[in-house]
Amino acid sequence: MNILRLLDKLSHDKFFTTEASRLETITDISLFGKKAAIAAVPLGLGSLMATTKAETTKMNITGAALKSTLTDALQLALVLEYLENEYYSIGLSTPALIPNADRAVFMQISKHESAHVNFLKSTLTSLGTTPGAKPTFDFTASGNFSPFTDYSQFLVLAQAFEDTGVRAYKGQAGNVMSNKVVLQAALQIHSVEARHASQVRRMRANKGWIELANGGNMPSATNPVYAGEDNINQAGYNTSILFGAAAGSAAYDEILSGSDAQTIASLFIV
């Protein structure tokens, strides 16, 4: 595959030449389902304020479900960050794989992914949940890719992984809304992943955004990453009316469900 890279832009991109800021560890995240005590209730009103056993049980179940949904979303994000972090670590340590002109980009992206991994592990621990162990990865996807012997394939998978991460974070937004602190941090990570995706896409001479179903100059093996991206209907509005289907679909990124993101990640897990 012939890959054109926009090397001349790298020296002008401040985002990829400045040191990444450390994400602060969350140490004070409130537990879900915790009932506030009712104090100083006037005599005679206690029965009106009391919570019945059935209501208490319902509150506990709801709180546990919220926490489970939240931590499941974070565990999925952690798997994806483990995958990206290890991928770039191996790529940077493979002699003569990444051209010198491109190393600054991937060194910076690698720092970001490492910070994301540490943040997610710390957050899960703060929520009283043990972070999942890093899986054993097979970046050849059972022999379908050779990313560490062919730089063009390294870029292909880098694009696929970053595009997957962007869509997956968006897809889990609703599952972390129960904790505003985590939601804010997840959105901050999402935007950085989007910057990664755009940069890697441009390095492959693609546009920074996704057009139609295919991610742009990508092998069919990566089609699951872009499934649904040809959607032109948003909240009942046909986005192709003014500018056509290509522009209409490109103007809106689609989400990946948790199960779809897990399916994609599992292709690279032993």
PDB file of C-alpha atoms in Angstrom:
ATOM      1  CA  MET A   1       0.000   0.000   0.000  1.00  0.00           C
ATOM      2  CA  ASN A   2       1.430   3.441  -0.972  1.00  0.00           C
ATOM      3  CA  ILE A   3       1.134   5.844   1.954  1.00  0.00           C
ATOM      4  CA  LEU A   4       1.687   9.610   1.652  1.00  0.00           C
ATOM      5  CA  ARG A   5       2.536  11.442   4.844  1.00  0.00           C
ATOM      6  CA  LEU A   6       2.145  15.115   5.567  1.00  0.00           C
ATOM      7  CA  LEU A   7       5.544  15.432   7.210  1.00  0.00           C
ATOM      8  CA  ASP A   8       5.922  19.153   6.634  1.00  0.00           C
ATOM      9  CA  LYS A   9       3.123  19.955   9.096  1.00  0.00           C
ATOM     10  CA  LEU A  10       4.652  18.206  12.065  1.00  0.00           C
ATOM     11  CA  SER A  11       7.044  20.977  13.050  1.00  0.00           C
ATOM     12  CA  HIS A  12       4.165  23.471  13.174  1.00  0.00           C
ATOM     13  CA  ASP A  13       1.837  21.468  15.362  1.00  0.00           C
ATOM     14  CA  LYS A  14       2.299  22.679  18.925  1.00  0.00           C
ATOM     15  CA  PHE A  15       0.023  19.968  20.233  1.00  0.00           C
ATOM     16  CA  PHE A  16       2.522  17.284  19.304  1.00  0.00           C
ATOM     17  CA  THR A  17       5.678  19.057  20.420  1.00  0.00           C
ATOM     18  CA  THR A  18       4.729  20.208  23.912  1.00  0.00           C
ATOM     19  CA  GLU A  19       4.924  18.064  27.003  1.00  0.00           C
ATOM     20  CA  ALA A  20       1.675  16.370  27.986  1.00  0.00           C
ATOM     21  CA  SER A  21       0.148  17.564  31.263  1.00  0.00           C
ATOM     22  CA  ARG A  22      -0.434  14.979  33.958  1.00  0.00           C
ATOM     23  CA  LEU A  23      -4.030  14.108  34.711  1.00  0.00           C
ATOM     24  CA  GLU A  24      -4.806  14.543  38.368  1.00  0.00           C
ATOM     25  CA  THR A  25      -5.827  11.403  40.199  1.00  0.00           C
ATOM     26  CA  ILE A  26      -9.378  11.320  41.426  1.00  0.00           C
ATOM     27  CA  THR A  27      -9.349  10.427  45.087  1.00  0.00           C
ATOM     28  CA  ASP A  28     -12.693  11.727  46.288  1.00  0.00           C
ATOM     29  CA  ILE A  29     -15.406  10.230  44.090  1.00  0.00           C
ATOM     30  CA  SER A  30     -18.687   9.699  45.903  1.00  0.00           C
ATOM     31  CA  LEU A  31     -20.063   6.172  46.206  1.00  0.00           C
ATOM     32  CA  PHE A  32     -23.382   5.420  44.588  1.00  0.00           C
ATOM     33  CA  GLY A  33     -26.489   4.329  46.476  1.00  0.00           C
ATOM     34  CA  LYS A  34     -25.402   5.974  49.728  1.00  0.00           C
ATOM     35  CA  LYS A  35     -28.398   7.349  51.603  1.00  0.00           C
ATOM     36  CA  ALA A  36     -28.223  10.722  53.312  1.00  0.00           C
ATOM     37  CA  ALA A  37     -29.180  10.674  57.004  1.00  0.00           C
ATOM     38  CA  ILE A  38     -32.211  12.668  58.036  1.00  0.00           C
ATOM     39  CA  ALA A  39     -31.516  14.732  61.118  1.00  0.00           C
ATOM     40  CA  ALA A  40     -33.517  17.045  63.376  1.00  0.00           C
ATOM     41  CA  VAL A  41     -36.930  15.908  62.121  1.00  0.00           C
ATOM     42  CA  PRO A  42     -39.725  17.517  64.177  1.00  0.00           C
ATOM     43  CA  LEU A  43     -41.768  15.156  66.362  1.00  0.00           C
ATOM     44  CA  GLY A  44     -44.717  13.767  64.410  1.00  0.00           C
ATOM     45  CA  LEU A  45     -43.108  14.248  60.973  1.00  0.00           C
ATOM     46  CA  GLY A  46     -40.771  11.297  61.271  1.00  0.00           C
ATOM     47  CA  SER A  47     -43.262   8.884  59.794  1.00  0.00           C
ATOM     48  CA  LEU A  48     -43.724  11.119  56.767  1.00  0.00           C
ATOM     49  CA  MET A  49     -39.973  11.340  56.152  1.00  0.00           C
ATOM     50  CA  ALA A  50     -39.150   7.713  56.862  1.00  0.00           C
ATOM     51  CA  THR A  51     -38.097   5.471  53.984  1.00  0.00           C
ATOM     52  CA  THR A  52     -39.808   2.106  53.884  1.00  0.00           C
ATOM     53  CA  LYS A  53     -37.818  -1.099  53.618  1.00  0.00           C
ATOM     54  CA  ALA A  54     -39.026  -1.625  50.047  1.00  0.00           C
ATOM     55  CA  GLU A  55     -37.989   1.904  49.031  1.00  0.00           C
ATOM     56  CA  THR A  56     -34.596   1.466  50.674  1.00  0.00           C
ATOM     57  CA  THR A  57     -34.060  -1.788  48.800  1.00  0.00           C
ATOM     58  CA  LYS A  58     -34.989  -0.068  45.541  1.00  0.00           C
ATOM     59  CA  MET A  59     -32.540   2.755  46.234  1.00  0.00           C
ATOM     60  CA  ASN A  60     -29.743   0.285  46.941  1.00  0.00           C
ATOM     61  CA  ILE A  61     -30.441  -1.688  43.776  1.00  0.00           C
ATOM     62  CA  THR A  62     -30.550   1.477  41.682  1.00  0.00           C
ATOM     63  CA  GLY A  63     -27.302   2.736  43.190  1.00  0.00           C
ATOM     64  CA  ALA A  64     -25.569  -0.587  42.573  1.00  0.00           C
ATOM     65  CA  ALA A  65     -26.791  -0.627  38.965  1.00  0.00           C
ATOM     66  CA  LEU A  66     -25.503   2.897  38.380  1.00  0.00           C
ATOM     67  CA  LYS A  67     -22.115   2.013  39.821  1.00  0.00           C
ATOM     68  CA  SER A  68     -21.941  -1.185  37.773  1.00  0.00           C
ATOM     69  CA  THR A  69     -22.794   0.696  34.571  1.00  0.00           C
ATOM     70  CA  LEU A  70     -20.172   3.328  35.355  1.00  0.00           C
ATOM     71  CA  THR A  71     -17.402   0.880  36.186  1.00  0.00           C
ATOM     72  CA  ASP A  72     -18.213  -1.325  33.191  1.00  0.00           C
ATOM     73  CA  ALA A  73     -17.783   1.712  30.936  1.00  0.00           C
ATOM     74  CA  LEU A  74     -14.460   2.555  32.597  1.00  0.00           C
ATOM     75  CA  GLN A  75     -13.228  -1.039  32.305  1.00  0.00           C
ATOM     76  CA  LEU A  76     -13.998  -0.982  28.568  1.00  0.00           C
ATOM     77  CA  ALA A  77     -12.160   2.317  28.182  1.00  0.00           C
ATOM     78  CA  LEU A  78      -9.206   0.833  30.083  1.00  0.00           C
ATOM     79  CA  VAL A  79      -8.960  -2.117  27.680  1.00  0.00           C
ATOM     80  CA  LEU A  80      -8.887   0.258  24.710  1.00  0.00           C
ATOM     81  CA  GLU A  81      -6.256   2.438  26.375  1.00  0.00           C
ATOM     82  CA  TYR A  82      -4.166  -0.622  27.273  1.00  0.00           C
ATOM     83  CA  LEU A  83      -4.306  -1.607  23.602  1.00  0.00           C
ATOM     84  CA  GLU A  84      -3.238   1.798  22.278  1.00  0.00           C
ATOM     85  CA  ASN A  85      -0.591   2.292  24.937  1.00  0.00           C
ATOM     86  CA  GLU A  86       1.094  -1.041  24.236  1.00  0.00           C
ATOM     87  CA  TYR A  87       0.797  -0.614  20.482  1.00  0.00           C
ATOM     88  CA  TYR A  88       2.703   2.676  20.467  1.00  0.00           C
ATOM     89  CA  SER A  89       5.193   1.432  23.036  1.00  0.00           C
ATOM     90  CA  ILE A  90       6.101  -1.536  20.830  1.00  0.00           C
ATOM     91  CA  GLY A  91       6.160   0.614  17.719  1.00  0.00           C
ATOM     92  CA  LEU A  92       8.527   3.159  19.258  1.00  0.00           C
ATOM     93  CA  SER A  93      10.843   0.430  20.533  1.00  0.00           C
ATOM     94  CA  THR A  94      11.008  -1.373  17.170  1.00  0.00           C
ATOM     95  CA  PRO A  95      14.219  -0.318  15.397  1.00  0.00           C
ATOM     96  CA  ALA A  96      13.833   1.468  12.050  1.00  0.00           C
ATOM     97  CA  LEU A  97      10.038   1.176  12.025  1.00  0.00           C
ATOM     98  CA  ILE A  98       8.930   4.767  12.598  1.00  0.00           C
ATOM     99  CA  PRO A  99      10.750   7.398  10.502  1.00  0.00           C
ATOM    100  CA  ASN A 100      12.579  10.020  12.533  1.00  0.00           C
ATOM    101  CA  ALA A 101      10.307  12.739  11.165  1.00  0.00           C
ATOM    102  CA  ASP A 102       7.277  10.973  12.656  1.00  0.00           C
ATOM    103  CA  ARG A 103       8.686   9.851  16.005  1.00  0.00           C
ATOM    104  CA  ALA A 104       7.814  13.108  17.795  1.00  0.00           C
ATOM    105  CA  VAL A 105       4.150  12.543  17.009  1.00  0.00           C
ATOM    106  CA  PHE A 106       4.019   8.981  18.278  1.00  0.00           C
ATOM    107  CA  MET A 107       6.152   9.734  21.307  1.00  0.00           C
ATOM    108  CA  GLN A 108       3.645  12.392  22.337  1.00  0.00           C
ATOM    109  CA  ILE A 109       0.631  10.188  21.611  1.00  0.00           C
ATOM    110  CA  SER A 110       2.254   7.399  23.622  1.00  0.00           C
ATOM    111  CA  LYS A 111       2.610   9.714  26.638  1.00  0.00           C
ATOM    112  CA  HIS A 112      -1.055  10.612  26.379  1.00  0.00           C
ATOM    113  CA  GLU A 113      -2.164   6.972  26.249  1.00  0.00           C
ATOM    114  CA  SER A 114      -0.002   6.120  29.256  1.00  0.00           C
ATOM    115  CA  ALA A 115      -1.594   8.988  31.191  1.00  0.00           C
ATOM    116  CA  HIS A 116      -5.061   7.735  30.224  1.00  0.00           C
ATOM    117  CA  VAL A 117      -4.268   4.231  31.461  1.00  0.00           C
ATOM    118  CA  ASN A 118      -3.038   5.532  34.808  1.00  0.00           C
ATOM    119  CA  PHE A 119      -6.055   7.804  35.197  1.00  0.00           C
ATOM    120  CA  LEU A 120      -8.594   5.054  34.468  1.00  0.00           C
ATOM    121  CA  LYS A 121      -6.888   2.610  36.846  1.00  0.00           C
ATOM    122  CA  SER A 122      -6.826   5.222  39.597  1.00  0.00           C
ATOM    123  CA  THR A 123     -10.472   6.141  39.017  1.00  0.00           C
ATOM    124  CA  LEU A 124     -11.646   2.522  39.151  1.00  0.00           C
ATOM    125  CA  THR A 125      -9.701   2.021  42.376  1.00  0.00           C
ATOM    126  CA  SER A 126     -11.291   5.166  43.844  1.00  0.00           C
ATOM    127  CA  LEU A 127     -14.697   3.696  43.034  1.00  0.00           C
ATOM    128  CA  GLY A 128     -13.833   0.545  44.963  1.00  0.00           C
ATOM    129  CA  THR A 129     -13.368  -1.554  41.833  1.00  0.00           C
ATOM    130  CA  THR A 130     -10.231  -3.482  40.893  1.00  0.00           C
ATOM    131  CA  PRO A 131      -8.972  -2.345  37.461  1.00  0.00           C
ATOM    132  CA  GLY A 132      -8.906  -5.105  34.873  1.00  0.00           C
ATOM    133  CA  ALA A 133      -5.521  -6.627  34.096  1.00  0.00           C
ATOM    134  CA  LYS A 134      -3.885  -5.744  30.807  1.00  0.00           C
ATOM    135  CA  PRO A 135      -4.781  -8.401  28.203  1.00  0.00           C
ATOM    136  CA  THR A 136      -2.238 -10.178  26.040  1.00  0.00           C
ATOM    137  CA  PHE A 137      -2.406  -8.508  22.646  1.00  0.00           C
ATOM    138  CA  ASP A 138      -1.798  -9.890  19.174  1.00  0.00           C
ATOM    139  CA  PHE A 139      -1.440  -6.873  16.910  1.00  0.00           C
ATOM    140  CA  THR A 140      -1.244  -9.089  13.844  1.00  0.00           C
ATOM    141  CA  ALA A 141      -4.922 -10.022  14.450  1.00  0.00           C
ATOM    142  CA  SER A 142      -4.132 -13.710  13.862  1.00  0.00           C
ATOM    143  CA  GLY A 143      -1.822 -12.963  10.958  1.00  0.00           C
ATOM    144  CA  ASN A 144      -3.886 -10.349   9.131  1.00  0.00           C
ATOM    145  CA  PHE A 145      -1.491  -7.460   9.801  1.00  0.00           C
ATOM    146  CA  SER A 146       2.252  -6.895  10.119  1.00  0.00           C
ATOM    147  CA  PRO A 147       2.353  -3.499  11.821  1.00  0.00           C
ATOM    148  CA  PHE A 148       5.842  -3.803  13.274  1.00  0.00           C
ATOM    149  CA  THR A 149       7.557  -4.761  10.039  1.00  0.00           C
ATOM    150  CA  ASP A 150       5.630  -2.468   7.683  1.00  0.00           C
ATOM    151  CA  TYR A 151       5.222   1.199   8.612  1.00  0.00           C
ATOM    152  CA  SER A 152       2.262   1.681   6.302  1.00  0.00           C
ATOM    153  CA  GLN A 153       0.412  -1.059   8.188  1.00  0.00           C
ATOM    154  CA  PHE A 154       1.489   0.472  11.481  1.00  0.00           C
ATOM    155  CA  LEU A 155      -0.257   3.676  10.402  1.00  0.00           C
ATOM    156  CA  VAL A 156      -3.336   1.756   9.239  1.00  0.00           C
ATOM    157  CA  LEU A 157      -3.840   0.177  12.650  1.00  0.00           C
ATOM    158  CA  ALA A 158      -2.984   3.414  14.450  1.00  0.00           C
ATOM    159  CA  GLN A 159      -5.796   5.092  12.541  1.00  0.00           C
ATOM    160  CA  ALA A 160      -8.194   2.224  13.226  1.00  0.00           C
ATOM    161  CA  PHE A 161      -7.400   2.194  16.962  1.00  0.00           C
ATOM    162  CA  GLU A 162      -7.760   5.953  17.345  1.00  0.00           C
ATOM    163  CA  ASP A 163     -11.011   6.086  15.368  1.00  0.00           C
ATOM    164  CA  THR A 164     -12.324   3.216  17.498  1.00  0.00           C
ATOM    165  CA  GLY A 165     -11.406   5.040  20.696  1.00  0.00           C
ATOM    166  CA  VAL A 166     -13.177   8.235  19.643  1.00  0.00           C
ATOM    167  CA  ARG A 167     -16.404   6.425  18.764  1.00  0.00           C
ATOM    168  CA  ALA A 168     -16.253   4.193  21.851  1.00  0.00           C
ATOM    169  CA  TYR A 169     -15.824   7.077  24.305  1.00  0.00           C
ATOM    170  CA  LYS A 170     -18.764   8.830  22.685  1.00  0.00           C
ATOM    171  CA  GLY A 171     -20.822   5.663  22.952  1.00  0.00           C
ATOM    172  CA  GLN A 172     -20.168   5.372  26.706  1.00  0.00           C
ATOM    173  CA  ALA A 173     -20.980   8.980  27.579  1.00  0.00           C
ATOM    174  CA  GLY A 174     -24.458   8.084  28.796  1.00  0.00           C
ATOM    175  CA  ASN A 175     -23.053   5.384  31.058  1.00  0.00           C
ATOM    176  CA  VAL A 176     -20.769   7.748  32.976  1.00  0.00           C
ATOM    177  CA  MET A 177     -23.211  10.643  33.353  1.00  0.00           C
ATOM    178  CA  SER A 178     -24.071   9.466  36.873  1.00  0.00           C
ATOM    179  CA  ASN A 179     -20.711  10.831  38.045  1.00  0.00           C
ATOM    180  CA  LYS A 180     -20.009  14.366  36.826  1.00  0.00           C
ATOM    181  CA  VAL A 181     -16.324  14.233  37.724  1.00  0.00           C
ATOM    182  CA  VAL A 182     -15.784  11.083  35.678  1.00  0.00           C
ATOM    183  CA  LEU A 183     -17.942  12.431  32.837  1.00  0.00           C
ATOM    184  CA  GLN A 184     -15.833  15.569  32.599  1.00  0.00           C
ATOM    185  CA  ALA A 185     -12.591  13.576  32.553  1.00  0.00           C
ATOM    186  CA  ALA A 186     -13.976  11.134  29.961  1.00  0.00           C
ATOM    187  CA  LEU A 187     -14.917  14.019  27.684  1.00  0.00           C
ATOM    188  CA  GLN A 188     -11.433  15.469  28.104  1.00  0.00           C
ATOM    189  CA  ILE A 189      -9.895  12.152  27.077  1.00  0.00           C
ATOM    190  CA  HIS A 190     -12.358  11.835  24.178  1.00  0.00           C
ATOM    191  CA  SER A 191     -11.276  15.144  22.672  1.00  0.00           C
ATOM    192  CA  VAL A 192      -7.599  14.189  22.887  1.00  0.00           C
ATOM    193  CA  GLU A 193      -8.302  10.847  21.209  1.00  0.00           C
ATOM    194  CA  ALA A 194     -10.063  12.780  18.439  1.00  0.00           C
ATOM    195  CA  ARG A 195      -6.931  14.897  17.952  1.00  0.00           C
ATOM    196  CA  HIS A 196      -4.849  11.729  17.726  1.00  0.00           C
ATOM    197  CA  ALA A 197      -7.213  10.250  15.156  1.00  0.00           C
ATOM    198  CA  SER A 198      -7.198  13.373  13.020  1.00  0.00           C
ATOM    199  CA  GLN A 199      -3.393  13.624  13.074  1.00  0.00           C
ATOM    200  CA  VAL A 200      -2.823   9.970  12.151  1.00  0.00           C
ATOM    201  CA  ARG A 201      -5.413  10.201   9.382  1.00  0.00           C
ATOM    202  CA  ARG A 202      -3.604  13.196   7.898  1.00  0.00           C
ATOM    203  CA  MET A 203      -0.287  11.364   8.122  1.00  0.00           C
ATOM    204  CA  ARG A 204      -1.887   8.777   5.816  1.00  0.00           C
ATOM    205  CA  ALA A 205      -2.995  11.545   3.424  1.00  0.00           C
ATOM    206  CA  ASN A 206      -6.611  11.188   4.531  1.00  0.00           C
ATOM    207  CA  LYS A 207      -8.926  13.933   5.651  1.00  0.00           C
ATOM    208  CA  GLY A 208      -9.039  14.538   9.369  1.00  0.00           C
ATOM    209  CA  TRP A 209     -12.668  13.467   9.554  1.00  0.00           C
ATOM    210  CA  ILE A 210     -14.474  10.255   8.590  1.00  0.00           C
ATOM    211  CA  GLU A 211     -16.410  10.140   5.333  1.00  0.00           C
ATOM    212  CA  LEU A 212     -19.091   7.550   4.627  1.00  0.00           C
ATOM    213  CA  ALA A 213     -18.728   3.939   5.775  1.00  0.00           C
ATOM    214  CA  ASN A 214     -15.028   3.427   5.062  1.00  0.00           C
ATOM    215  CA  GLY A 215     -12.498   5.307   7.120  1.00  0.00           C
ATOM    216  CA  GLY A 216     -10.565   6.330   4.031  1.00  0.00           C
ATOM    217  CA  ASN A 217      -7.947   4.223   2.267  1.00  0.00           C
ATOM    218  CA  MET A 218      -8.405   1.377   4.750  1.00  0.00           C
ATOM    219  CA  PRO A 219      -8.404  -2.425   4.255  1.00  0.00           C
ATOM    220  CA  SER A 220     -11.693  -4.307   4.539  1.00  0.00           C
ATOM    221  CA  ALA A 221     -10.510  -5.915   7.789  1.00  0.00           C
ATOM    222  CA  THR A 222     -11.087  -2.564   9.495  1.00  0.00           C
ATOM    223  CA  ASN A 223     -14.671  -2.160   8.259  1.00  0.00           C
ATOM    224  CA  PRO A 224     -16.188  -2.825  11.730  1.00  0.00           C
ATOM    225  CA  VAL A 225     -14.464   0.339  12.960  1.00  0.00           C
ATOM    226  CA  TYR A 226     -16.458   2.435  10.494  1.00  0.00           C
ATOM    227  CA  ALA A 227     -19.788   0.618  10.432  1.00  0.00           C
ATOM    228  CA  GLY A 228     -22.638   3.114  10.533  1.00  0.00           C
ATOM    229  CA  GLU A 229     -20.535   6.163   9.695  1.00  0.00           C
ATOM    230  CA  ASP A 230     -22.507   6.610   6.470  1.00  0.00           C
ATOM    231  CA  ASN A 231     -25.555   7.672   8.500  1.00  0.00           C
ATOM    232  CA  ILE A 232     -27.145  10.856   7.148  1.00  0.00           C
ATOM    233  CA  ASN A 233     -30.121  11.067   9.527  1.00  0.00           C
ATOM    234  CA  GLN A 234     -29.683  13.011  12.756  1.00  0.00           C
ATOM    235  CA  ALA A 235     -32.663  13.441  15.104  1.00  0.00           C
ATOM    236  CA  GLY A 236     -35.017  13.022  12.174  1.00  0.00           C
ATOM    237  CA  TYR A 237     -33.179  15.480   9.953  1.00  0.00           C
ATOM    238  CA  ASN A 238     -31.685  14.390   6.621  1.00  0.00           C
ATOM    239  CA  THR A 239     -28.214  15.955   6.711  1.00  0.00           C
ATOM    240  CA  SER A 240     -27.635  15.309   3.011  1.00  0.00           C
ATOM    241  CA  ILE A 241     -30.285  17.793   1.865  1.00  0.00           C
ATOM    242  CA  LEU A 242     -28.045  20.832   1.599  1.00  0.00           C
ATOM    243  CA  PHE A 243     -24.631  19.413   0.709  1.00  0.00           C
ATOM    244  CA  GLY A 244     -25.080  15.757  -0.254  1.00  0.00           C
ATOM    245  CA  ALA A 245     -24.561  12.449   1.530  1.00  0.00           C
ATOM    246  CA  ALA A 246     -20.748  12.667   1.829  1.00  0.00           C
ATOM    247  CA  ALA A 247     -20.733  16.029   3.596  1.00  0.00           C
ATOM    248  CA  GLY A 248     -23.897  15.201   5.509  1.00  0.00           C
ATOM    249  CA  SER A 249     -22.471  12.046   7.044  1.00  0.00           C
ATOM    250  CA  ALA A 250     -19.025  13.567   7.665  1.00  0.00           C
ATOM    251  CA  ALA A 251     -20.552  16.416   9.668  1.00  0.00           C
ATOM    252  CA  TYR A 252     -21.607  13.986  12.415  1.00  0.00           C
ATOM    253  CA  ASP A 253     -19.554  11.230  14.043  1.00  0.00           C
ATOM    254  CA  GLU A 254     -21.448   8.120  15.081  1.00  0.00           C
ATOM    255  CA  ILE A 255     -21.045   6.200  18.329  1.00  0.00           C
ATOM    256  CA  LEU A 256     -19.825   2.647  18.847  1.00  0.00           C
ATOM    257  CA  SER A 257     -21.814   0.555  21.296  1.00  0.00           C
ATOM    258  CA  GLY A 258     -19.923  -1.149  24.090  1.00  0.00           C
ATOM    259  CA  SER A 259     -20.434  -4.559  22.501  1.00  0.00           C
ATOM    260  CA  ASP A 260     -19.173  -3.341  19.110  1.00  0.00           C
ATOM    261  CA  ALA A 261     -16.105  -1.768  20.704  1.00  0.00           C
ATOM    262  CA  GLN A 262     -15.409  -4.999  22.605  1.00  0.00           C
ATOM    263  CA  THR A 263     -15.740  -7.008  19.380  1.00  0.00           C
ATOM    264  CA  ILE A 264     -13.192  -4.801  17.640  1.00  0.00           C
ATOM    265  CA  ALA A 265     -10.761  -4.943  20.578  1.00  0.00           C
ATOM    266  CA  SER A 266     -11.133  -8.725  20.830  1.00  0.00           C
ATOM    267  CA  LEU A 267      -9.682  -9.101  17.335  1.00  0.00           C
ATOM    268  CA  PHE A 268      -6.338  -8.083  18.846  1.00  0.00           C
ATOM    269  CA  ILE A 269      -6.576  -9.934  22.164  1.00  0.00           C
ATOM    270  CA  VAL A 270      -5.176 -13.431  22.590  1.00  0.00           C
TER     271      VAL A 270
END
